[in-house]
Amino acid sequence: PKLGLGVVGGAAGGWLTGDVVPEVAEVELRFADGSTRRLKPTERFVLAPVGWDGPRRLKEVIGFDSNGGRIARQQFRPPPPR
């Protein structure tokens, strides 16, 4: 996969972390409330705080190439309740 991302941390949230392929120049985090956040990987690595609860819950990450074209998508589901 072009996006090899995961979330580590507790049930309320944690850190989005992982590697992307060299073609991914930027990623966009998309949240349940419709908001977004764009990040540029550092040496193919992504690290960002994210939440699992409420409107700021991480729903998906989109990968873009250097021309702004969408080349990858990874969806996220919240962990099951304990």
PDB file of C-alpha atoms in Angstrom:
ATOM      1  CA  PRO A   1       0.000   0.000   0.000  1.00  0.00           C
ATOM      2  CA  LYS A   2       1.060   3.573  -0.603  1.00  0.00           C
ATOM      3  CA  LEU A   3      -0.044   4.627   2.887  1.00  0.00           C
ATOM      4  CA  GLY A   4       1.117   2.435   5.765  1.00  0.00           C
ATOM      5  CA  LEU A   5      -0.443   4.402   8.601  1.00  0.00           C
ATOM      6  CA  GLY A   6      -1.889   3.460  11.971  1.00  0.00           C
ATOM      7  CA  VAL A   7      -2.993   5.090  15.201  1.00  0.00           C
ATOM      8  CA  VAL A   8      -1.275   4.355  18.488  1.00  0.00           C
ATOM      9  CA  GLY A   9      -2.612   5.504  21.838  1.00  0.00           C
ATOM     10  CA  GLY A  10      -5.743   5.258  23.932  1.00  0.00           C
ATOM     11  CA  ALA A  11      -9.412   4.935  23.072  1.00  0.00           C
ATOM     12  CA  ALA A  12      -9.926   8.726  23.113  1.00  0.00           C
ATOM     13  CA  GLY A  13      -7.118   9.366  20.634  1.00  0.00           C
ATOM     14  CA  GLY A  14      -3.449   9.142  20.034  1.00  0.00           C
ATOM     15  CA  TRP A  15      -0.944   9.584  17.239  1.00  0.00           C
ATOM     16  CA  LEU A  16      -1.270   8.883  13.549  1.00  0.00           C
ATOM     17  CA  THR A  17       2.067   7.408  12.578  1.00  0.00           C
ATOM     18  CA  GLY A  18       3.633   5.446   9.756  1.00  0.00           C
ATOM     19  CA  ASP A  19       5.380   5.460   6.411  1.00  0.00           C
ATOM     20  CA  VAL A  20       4.303   6.491   2.935  1.00  0.00           C
ATOM     21  CA  VAL A  21       5.811   5.645  -0.451  1.00  0.00           C
ATOM     22  CA  PRO A  22       8.135   8.224  -2.055  1.00  0.00           C
ATOM     23  CA  GLU A  23       5.409   9.332  -4.520  1.00  0.00           C
ATOM     24  CA  VAL A  24       3.279  10.711  -1.651  1.00  0.00           C
ATOM     25  CA  ALA A  25       4.248  14.372  -1.319  1.00  0.00           C
ATOM     26  CA  GLU A  26       1.422  15.393   1.031  1.00  0.00           C
ATOM     27  CA  VAL A  27      -1.330  13.764   3.081  1.00  0.00           C
ATOM     28  CA  GLU A  28      -4.702  15.144   4.067  1.00  0.00           C
ATOM     29  CA  LEU A  29      -6.314  13.998   7.311  1.00  0.00           C
ATOM     30  CA  ARG A  30     -10.112  14.075   7.118  1.00  0.00           C
ATOM     31  CA  PHE A  31     -12.230  14.202  10.252  1.00  0.00           C
ATOM     32  CA  ALA A  32     -15.843  13.296  11.028  1.00  0.00           C
ATOM     33  CA  ASP A  33     -16.867  16.969  11.285  1.00  0.00           C
ATOM     34  CA  GLY A  34     -15.673  17.636   7.719  1.00  0.00           C
ATOM     35  CA  SER A  35     -12.520  19.472   8.748  1.00  0.00           C
ATOM     36  CA  THR A  36      -9.157  18.592   7.240  1.00  0.00           C
ATOM     37  CA  ARG A  37      -5.470  18.990   7.989  1.00  0.00           C
ATOM     38  CA  ARG A  38      -2.650  18.744   5.443  1.00  0.00           C
ATOM     39  CA  LEU A  39       0.830  17.502   6.278  1.00  0.00           C
ATOM     40  CA  LYS A  40       4.027  16.902   4.345  1.00  0.00           C
ATOM     41  CA  PRO A  41       5.779  13.651   5.264  1.00  0.00           C
ATOM     42  CA  THR A  42       9.297  13.991   6.656  1.00  0.00           C
ATOM     43  CA  GLU A  43      11.595  11.438   5.047  1.00  0.00           C
ATOM     44  CA  ARG A  44       8.472   9.382   4.133  1.00  0.00           C
ATOM     45  CA  PHE A  45       7.240   9.454   7.759  1.00  0.00           C
ATOM     46  CA  VAL A  46       3.974  10.919   9.091  1.00  0.00           C
ATOM     47  CA  LEU A  47       3.271  11.812  12.724  1.00  0.00           C
ATOM     48  CA  ALA A  48       0.233  13.779  13.898  1.00  0.00           C
ATOM     49  CA  PRO A  49      -2.055  13.868  16.958  1.00  0.00           C
ATOM     50  CA  VAL A  50      -5.561  12.565  16.211  1.00  0.00           C
ATOM     51  CA  GLY A  51      -8.763  11.839  18.082  1.00  0.00           C
ATOM     52  CA  TRP A  52     -11.159   8.900  18.074  1.00  0.00           C
ATOM     53  CA  ASP A  53     -14.065  10.586  19.876  1.00  0.00           C
ATOM     54  CA  GLY A  54     -16.634  13.094  18.723  1.00  0.00           C
ATOM     55  CA  PRO A  55     -16.577  15.398  15.744  1.00  0.00           C
ATOM     56  CA  ARG A  56     -12.778  15.456  15.398  1.00  0.00           C
ATOM     57  CA  ARG A  57     -12.586  11.686  14.938  1.00  0.00           C
ATOM     58  CA  LEU A  58     -10.161  10.677  12.187  1.00  0.00           C
ATOM     59  CA  LYS A  59     -12.064   9.112   9.286  1.00  0.00           C
ATOM     60  CA  GLU A  60      -9.523   8.831   6.484  1.00  0.00           C
ATOM     61  CA  VAL A  61      -6.185   9.947   5.096  1.00  0.00           C
ATOM     62  CA  ILE A  62      -5.696  10.875   1.442  1.00  0.00           C
ATOM     63  CA  GLY A  63      -2.257  10.815  -0.198  1.00  0.00           C
ATOM     64  CA  PHE A  64      -1.356  13.302  -2.937  1.00  0.00           C
ATOM     65  CA  ASP A  65       1.524  13.330  -5.397  1.00  0.00           C
ATOM     66  CA  SER A  66       3.689  16.377  -6.107  1.00  0.00           C
ATOM     67  CA  ASN A  67       1.199  17.566  -8.769  1.00  0.00           C
ATOM     68  CA  GLY A  68      -1.684  17.488  -6.287  1.00  0.00           C
ATOM     69  CA  GLY A  69      -3.225  14.337  -7.736  1.00  0.00           C
ATOM     70  CA  ARG A  70      -4.911  11.911  -5.364  1.00  0.00           C
ATOM     71  CA  ILE A  71      -2.965   8.643  -5.406  1.00  0.00           C
ATOM     72  CA  ALA A  72      -3.916   6.846  -2.175  1.00  0.00           C
ATOM     73  CA  ARG A  73      -6.635   6.551   0.451  1.00  0.00           C
ATOM     74  CA  GLN A  74      -6.709   4.862   3.835  1.00  0.00           C
ATOM     75  CA  GLN A  75      -9.862   4.741   5.981  1.00  0.00           C
ATOM     76  CA  PHE A  76      -9.945   4.522   9.761  1.00  0.00           C
ATOM     77  CA  ARG A  77     -12.576   3.147  12.098  1.00  0.00           C
ATOM     78  CA  PRO A  78     -12.642   3.863  15.812  1.00  0.00           C
ATOM     79  CA  PRO A  79     -11.604   1.028  18.097  1.00  0.00           C
ATOM     80  CA  PRO A  80     -14.456  -1.013  19.597  1.00  0.00           C
ATOM     81  CA  PRO A  81     -15.681   0.052  23.056  1.00  0.00           C
ATOM     82  CA  ARG A  82     -14.026  -1.677  25.974  1.00  0.00           C
TER      83      ARG A  82
END
